[in-house]
Amino acid sequence: MAALASKSKGKSWEFDPFDDGSTKIAVKLQRKQYGSFMRDYALQLKDFEDVLGENPGKTWDWELDPVCLRYMPYEEISLLQLIKSDNKILNKVLTVFTSLCCEIDTLKGEAEKRFYVPLLMYGERASGQPFQDGECQLQLGRMLPLLQDLSSFVSRVYIVVKRVVQQLGALYSPESSRGSLKKVMDGSGVHLQPVYEHLGTALTILLTLDLILAQARTLHEHWKLYKRMMITSVRGSAEKFGASEVKLQPLEKLLLKLEGDLLDRRIFVNCMIEQYDGEQLMVSVSQVLRDEMLFNIQNYFVYLEARLGEAHELDQRDKFVGLCCVVVLHYNIFKIADKRFVRALWDTYKKIPAVHIIGNIVWQPAVFLSHYLPGIDKYLDKKQKTGATASSKQWLTAKSQNLAREAQNWYLQISSWMISMESVSPAGDVQQEINHKTSLFVDGLKFAFGISHLLRTVANLHFSLGVPMTKTEVLAICKLLELLKAVELTFHRCSMTVAQTVGQLIQHHSLVCLEIIQRAKQRLAAEKRYSDKRLDVLAALGLMQMCLNGPGTKERMIVANLALGVAMGMPRLFREDELSTLSGTMKKVEAAAELIPKLQWACDCSFLYWHRVIIGRYFTDLFENPTDANRLHYMFCALRDCCGPLRLVCHEDPQDALLEAFDKEVMAMLQEHIISPLCREIETDLRLSIHSDVKQDDRNPYRAGLRDLSPFLRVRPIRFFDRFIDIKGQVTLYLDTTFYNTTTVALHDWRKYGEMRNLATQKYGLMMTEVHLPSQTIEQGLDVLEIMRNIHVFVSRYLYNLNNQVFVERSSSSKFLNTINIRHIANSIRTHGTGIMNTTVNFTYQYLSKKFVIFSQFLFDEHIKAKLIKDIRHFKESKAELDQKYPFERVEKFNKGIRKLGLTPDGLSYLDQFRILISQIGNAMGYVRMIRSGGLHCCSDAIRFVPDLEDIISFEELVAAEGLSKDTETATRCLDAAVSNLSKNFAEGTEYFKLLVDVFAPVFRGDKHKHLRNFYMIVPPLTLNFVEYIMAAKEKMGKKNKTGAAFTDDGFPMGIAYILKLLDQYRDFDSLHWFQSLREKYARDVQAARTSAQRQRQDEKLLQTMTLTARRLDLYQLEFDQLFYSLSSARIFFRADKTAAEETEEREARAEASEASASTVPETGGPAAPPPPPPPSAGGAGPPPPPPPPPPPPPPPPPPM
């Protein structure tokens, strides 16, 4: 069996080869999936490439990057896991202080994101108008939740500050006075410098809130109004507001608490007077803590003072504010100060007279110390006091004189630095390359902080001191703003290099630190004498090594610095050169880890919002120097920094109202100072270049100094908010619009404007649009453009005939009268294109807007309004007696009363003038009707060669089927579009009457125009006045002197029908039964005349008189009947069968039906019906201006004649 087993082991078992095809299927499927993945990936890369553009390395806009590269390290483990050594006491101490430092950093971030900006922006108005009644209380009411959160936040900061002080007291006080507090660890020689830095940060938060609230005068005023309203008005009538006394009492207590905590400007002072002593710990009597705090403060001051105002200063002046706050806290706790140190601290005003805090707020160290350090006068001499008083103004004066020179020096330095940043690093080893890049990064950061400090201090000192800026200062400040954004964008362009180098820098410098720590640790371990102090130092060195072995996060650097402070408790642990190298290298690690956050803070230009008045001056100067046009990108990049703070505003409703107002303000300044002058300059240059035959000024560039404006047209589109500002596109649009409008008005100059378009393309690279306006055709009557330009003259000189659709000239100096009919209009439309129809109707709309102002003034007059109201009241009271018919006698009495008010030199009464006004309005509507008819006539002539409008053949499909060239296919596509457009216009047309009714009706029927509701009562007097006028005009037709002769004037019934429709008074007018009353009246008069004639047959003269009277009455009746028929015909145009309410119901029912059908059969249904078109506009490209506002009361009429 053993032999068999060994034999079987040695044999290799093999199966017969068998392939069922599954392997090939699996491979094919995997290849297919991989190919699909590669195609999708290629599409994504293509999208990235399209967004980045042709040169992705030179993108400048941060917000256009499709990929945001974040390479700053962040911590993923907790502090308990991070601070882990064999020394548990040290672990606890460092954990406590690290958590407090991290908590202060969190509080600082929360204050900057939630509280600073809303409080600072309070009082800024989006509308720019003064506050209305009740608006102050509303705005403050929106701020109450924020103020409640702020009160809790301040209390939280108080607690953190107290905990820091007490923890320091516990560390440096071995035993309390009562002897119940055990010794934590040996704190001798331990200097926790980061704790004092963060303590200063926490106190700076409170000071900043105090400064913001002290400057918020509007907030204090509104608070008083709100409190008065709540305590006086609401409490006095609580039931009226749906509140109860039980609910109001907590609110009043809350208001008083908020006022005491926040608005009394004692946020910082309350922290200073806080009780820091506890039952087991007396901080105020701890001499060790007092000396330790003073030692750390003085060391920190020496470090900061050496850098304040120097070229290598970064954010030291902001830390200096915190240092001064800690000094004040030290004085308030221990009631003692070092005279020499206080004098040195006071003298810092010579280097930095002021520090910008936020927005437009500056902090002056001398003012702060004199206010919060009582008794400081005894430490200072008279010279120091007087010097500090005038230091800010003297510093500002000196800087203002040299600001332009400094800006030029900064420009040269930054230009050289930008070239070095974007050039290839010198060849060499890795160490040299890292040092070179480190030097460049540090230089860029220094440049950014240097310009930022200069800008913020100069601009805000001008604001706080009330000193106006000169033009030179404004331009220098704007140049510095551009340089600041240039530094930021240079770092952005080099993002890949920065991302790669920062990691190398952190690793390199961490390695240097680790080597020094390891040597110190070896020296310490070589000594055989062990003690608690030595064990604490060994554990601290171990923690430093552990922190520096990882990424340079903020938490690790805090722990490492605290551990270094503990290690410094061992004398001679580090040699002097090692200690200096270690401290400097750890600061480099921190700087590398915080490179981009510090750069973003330094380059933040949000303070520009408070000084935005300088932008207009900047735009003006830039327009005068077109060669610097590309600088616009940097300025708008700075202006975009203001958007972030504006989004945090709480007091406005809606919340982004202030943001929109800022957007409009900047765009208005750009339009006023650059785009509009640029358009006018280019237009003038083109005109002067084309009209070379006209005598011009000297245009020799060597003598006249002509400017080349083309750099503005080469500026890439600028992104601002949610738009791109394309200067070239706006200039092109302006020239296209101007050339089109002027060509339509003066067709004989079409060739000149064509040459100007060509010149604009050649000289400025503008792609102009061809307007295709040919010259005027022959014998087409009065041109539509002439009528459009002089619409006010046309409606007064021509008379309209409703039935024949013709306008007849009222009078002429020749023997012939001009006429305008549909054929003339169609010829003009064929010449100018169908777009002229909308333009013409828009001009008519503008004319009607002006006429309706006069119309409203007439009916607003007290004399007219009183008579109409009196007649309306009489008719309503006497309806039954009058058989629902308005009496003729009241009309005659009304006309006579109006005539008594006075006459014009031509013998016209006020009613005559009002009738003429209505006739002119009706003529304008008749002209609109003729325009529509002419357009349909033109379309029918153009489409008459299409055999079947129901079945139009697609030429593009036929060409595609035949496989002809692409040019032929493009041409047939244009032909199909033209035929389709003609067919649509012929079938539908545009309801211009409906548009002109819809645009005026809402205003006329509104409550602001109640005086127009009496119009229907003045129609009967107007009809009587019109009949008398038209009969007199017809009688003059047979006379030799035909002045004032006319045979038609249907503009009057057209105007009456239109105005009745606007006022929705058809039924009110019909209720008068005016024309029926006239028929009965004239029937009675004719019957009476004929009866009298039969009785007086013997007296021939009297018989003739009666016969003439009866004939004249028949003529009056005939004219009234003709007016009735004309008015009835005109009412058909405006759908007189329906009231406004019925039309609204019909529209709503139609809309509901269309929505229901669309939702029921979405697959087969056609496209949704378009909404009603907007009112016509100039050029047919938009809605008209809004209707005129209600007119002011008219002047009183002249005294009765």
PDB file of C-alpha atoms in Angstrom, residues 443-552:
ATOM      1  CA  ASP A 443       8.166  86.627  -0.240  1.00  0.00           C
ATOM      2  CA  GLY A 444       4.696  86.386  -1.767  1.00  0.00           C
ATOM      3  CA  LEU A 445       3.128  86.114   1.663  1.00  0.00           C
ATOM      4  CA  LYS A 446       5.123  89.134   2.887  1.00  0.00           C
ATOM      5  CA  PHE A 447       4.074  91.165  -0.154  1.00  0.00           C
ATOM      6  CA  ALA A 448       0.421  90.266   0.422  1.00  0.00           C
ATOM      7  CA  PHE A 449       0.473  91.188   4.112  1.00  0.00           C
ATOM      8  CA  GLY A 450       2.494  94.355   3.494  1.00  0.00           C
ATOM      9  CA  ILE A 451       0.059  95.687   0.875  1.00  0.00           C
ATOM     10  CA  SER A 452      -2.943  94.529   2.893  1.00  0.00           C
ATOM     11  CA  HIS A 453      -1.825  96.341   6.059  1.00  0.00           C
ATOM     12  CA  LEU A 454      -1.053  99.488   4.089  1.00  0.00           C
ATOM     13  CA  LEU A 455      -4.380  99.455   2.254  1.00  0.00           C
ATOM     14  CA  ARG A 456      -6.563  98.700   5.252  1.00  0.00           C
ATOM     15  CA  THR A 457      -4.855 101.229   7.513  1.00  0.00           C
ATOM     16  CA  VAL A 458      -4.782 104.109   5.021  1.00  0.00           C
ATOM     17  CA  ALA A 459      -8.322 103.646   3.737  1.00  0.00           C
ATOM     18  CA  ASN A 460      -9.923 103.197   7.144  1.00  0.00           C
ATOM     19  CA  LEU A 461      -7.965 105.996   8.801  1.00  0.00           C
ATOM     20  CA  HIS A 462      -9.334 108.300   6.120  1.00  0.00           C
ATOM     21  CA  PHE A 463     -12.791 107.068   7.057  1.00  0.00           C
ATOM     22  CA  SER A 464     -12.397 107.287  10.842  1.00  0.00           C
ATOM     23  CA  LEU A 465     -10.605 110.649  10.860  1.00  0.00           C
ATOM     24  CA  GLY A 466     -12.917 112.157   8.224  1.00  0.00           C
ATOM     25  CA  VAL A 467     -10.015 113.143   5.953  1.00  0.00           C
ATOM     26  CA  PRO A 468     -10.959 113.160   2.242  1.00  0.00           C
ATOM     27  CA  MET A 469      -8.780 111.312  -0.257  1.00  0.00           C
ATOM     28  CA  THR A 470      -7.078 113.037  -3.122  1.00  0.00           C
ATOM     29  CA  LYS A 471      -7.291 111.705  -6.663  1.00  0.00           C
ATOM     30  CA  THR A 472      -3.665 110.529  -6.472  1.00  0.00           C
ATOM     31  CA  GLU A 473      -4.394 108.567  -3.298  1.00  0.00           C
ATOM     32  CA  VAL A 474      -7.482 106.953  -4.819  1.00  0.00           C
ATOM     33  CA  LEU A 475      -5.567 105.783  -7.864  1.00  0.00           C
ATOM     34  CA  ALA A 476      -2.682 104.527  -5.727  1.00  0.00           C
ATOM     35  CA  ILE A 477      -5.074 102.576  -3.490  1.00  0.00           C
ATOM     36  CA  CYS A 478      -6.728 101.010  -6.531  1.00  0.00           C
ATOM     37  CA  LYS A 479      -3.321 100.065  -7.921  1.00  0.00           C
ATOM     38  CA  LEU A 480      -2.424  98.397  -4.626  1.00  0.00           C
ATOM     39  CA  LEU A 481      -5.719  96.495  -4.724  1.00  0.00           C
ATOM     40  CA  GLU A 482      -4.810  95.186  -8.172  1.00  0.00           C
ATOM     41  CA  LEU A 483      -1.376  94.125  -6.955  1.00  0.00           C
ATOM     42  CA  LEU A 484      -2.910  92.345  -3.980  1.00  0.00           C
ATOM     43  CA  LYS A 485      -5.196  90.284  -6.211  1.00  0.00           C
ATOM     44  CA  ALA A 486      -2.289  89.685  -8.596  1.00  0.00           C
ATOM     45  CA  VAL A 487      -0.364  88.003  -5.753  1.00  0.00           C
ATOM     46  CA  GLU A 488      -3.371  85.847  -4.891  1.00  0.00           C
ATOM     47  CA  LEU A 489      -3.985  84.816  -8.473  1.00  0.00           C
ATOM     48  CA  THR A 490      -0.307  84.044  -9.006  1.00  0.00           C
ATOM     49  CA  PHE A 491      -0.493  81.522  -6.178  1.00  0.00           C
ATOM     50  CA  HIS A 492      -3.640  80.163  -7.774  1.00  0.00           C
ATOM     51  CA  ARG A 493      -1.982  79.745 -11.165  1.00  0.00           C
ATOM     52  CA  CYS A 494       0.855  77.892  -9.442  1.00  0.00           C
ATOM     53  CA  SER A 495      -1.483  75.689  -7.419  1.00  0.00           C
ATOM     54  CA  MET A 496       0.114  72.451  -8.592  1.00  0.00           C
ATOM     55  CA  THR A 497       3.586  73.666  -7.663  1.00  0.00           C
ATOM     56  CA  VAL A 498       2.379  74.957  -4.293  1.00  0.00           C
ATOM     57  CA  ALA A 499       0.554  71.704  -3.521  1.00  0.00           C
ATOM     58  CA  GLN A 500       3.654  69.665  -4.286  1.00  0.00           C
ATOM     59  CA  THR A 501       6.044  71.941  -2.470  1.00  0.00           C
ATOM     60  CA  VAL A 502       4.057  72.468   0.738  1.00  0.00           C
ATOM     61  CA  GLY A 503       4.188  68.786   1.586  1.00  0.00           C
ATOM     62  CA  GLN A 504       7.919  68.723   0.897  1.00  0.00           C
ATOM     63  CA  LEU A 505       8.446  71.799   3.075  1.00  0.00           C
ATOM     64  CA  ILE A 506       6.532  70.307   6.015  1.00  0.00           C
ATOM     65  CA  GLN A 507       8.428  67.018   5.745  1.00  0.00           C
ATOM     66  CA  HIS A 508      11.812  68.711   5.406  1.00  0.00           C
ATOM     67  CA  HIS A 509      11.369  71.109   8.316  1.00  0.00           C
ATOM     68  CA  SER A 510       9.808  68.410  10.475  1.00  0.00           C
ATOM     69  CA  LEU A 511      12.857  66.257   9.854  1.00  0.00           C
ATOM     70  CA  VAL A 512      15.152  69.085  10.988  1.00  0.00           C
ATOM     71  CA  CYS A 513      13.118  69.468  14.183  1.00  0.00           C
ATOM     72  CA  LEU A 514      13.098  65.729  14.823  1.00  0.00           C
ATOM     73  CA  GLU A 515      16.861  65.553  14.542  1.00  0.00           C
ATOM     74  CA  ILE A 516      17.309  68.307  17.140  1.00  0.00           C
ATOM     75  CA  ILE A 517      14.747  66.717  19.462  1.00  0.00           C
ATOM     76  CA  GLN A 518      16.400  63.318  19.126  1.00  0.00           C
ATOM     77  CA  ARG A 519      19.803  64.706  20.078  1.00  0.00           C
ATOM     78  CA  ALA A 520      18.323  66.442  23.127  1.00  0.00           C
ATOM     79  CA  LYS A 521      16.502  63.297  24.091  1.00  0.00           C
ATOM     80  CA  GLN A 522      19.697  61.251  23.852  1.00  0.00           C
ATOM     81  CA  ARG A 523      21.556  63.738  26.028  1.00  0.00           C
ATOM     82  CA  LEU A 524      18.774  63.642  28.594  1.00  0.00           C
ATOM     83  CA  ALA A 525      18.604  59.858  28.575  1.00  0.00           C
ATOM     84  CA  ALA A 526      22.395  59.594  29.025  1.00  0.00           C
ATOM     85  CA  GLU A 527      22.095  61.201  32.443  1.00  0.00           C
ATOM     86  CA  LYS A 528      21.331  58.590  35.077  1.00  0.00           C
ATOM     87  CA  ARG A 529      19.704  60.975  37.525  1.00  0.00           C
ATOM     88  CA  TYR A 530      15.939  60.714  37.127  1.00  0.00           C
ATOM     89  CA  SER A 531      13.327  63.003  38.676  1.00  0.00           C
ATOM     90  CA  ASP A 532       9.717  63.974  38.076  1.00  0.00           C
ATOM     91  CA  LYS A 533      10.885  67.011  36.141  1.00  0.00           C
ATOM     92  CA  ARG A 534      13.178  64.925  33.951  1.00  0.00           C
ATOM     93  CA  LEU A 535      10.374  62.408  33.265  1.00  0.00           C
ATOM     94  CA  ASP A 536       8.003  65.222  32.279  1.00  0.00           C
ATOM     95  CA  VAL A 537      10.598  66.567  29.823  1.00  0.00           C
ATOM     96  CA  LEU A 538      11.216  63.114  28.333  1.00  0.00           C
ATOM     97  CA  ALA A 539       7.490  62.586  27.846  1.00  0.00           C
ATOM     98  CA  ALA A 540       7.184  66.065  26.295  1.00  0.00           C
ATOM     99  CA  LEU A 541      10.001  65.330  23.832  1.00  0.00           C
ATOM    100  CA  GLY A 542       8.299  62.067  22.916  1.00  0.00           C
ATOM    101  CA  LEU A 543       5.050  63.893  22.238  1.00  0.00           C
ATOM    102  CA  MET A 544       6.871  66.413  20.062  1.00  0.00           C
ATOM    103  CA  GLN A 545       8.381  63.599  18.017  1.00  0.00           C
ATOM    104  CA  MET A 546       5.016  61.911  17.626  1.00  0.00           C
ATOM    105  CA  CYS A 547       3.324  65.149  16.495  1.00  0.00           C
ATOM    106  CA  LEU A 548       6.081  66.124  14.066  1.00  0.00           C
ATOM    107  CA  ASN A 549       6.116  62.643  12.542  1.00  0.00           C
ATOM    108  CA  GLY A 550       2.603  63.252  11.218  1.00  0.00           C
ATOM    109  CA  PRO A 551       1.034  65.940   9.025  1.00  0.00           C
ATOM    110  CA  GLY A 552       1.371  69.543  10.141  1.00  0.00           C
TER     111      GLY A 552
END
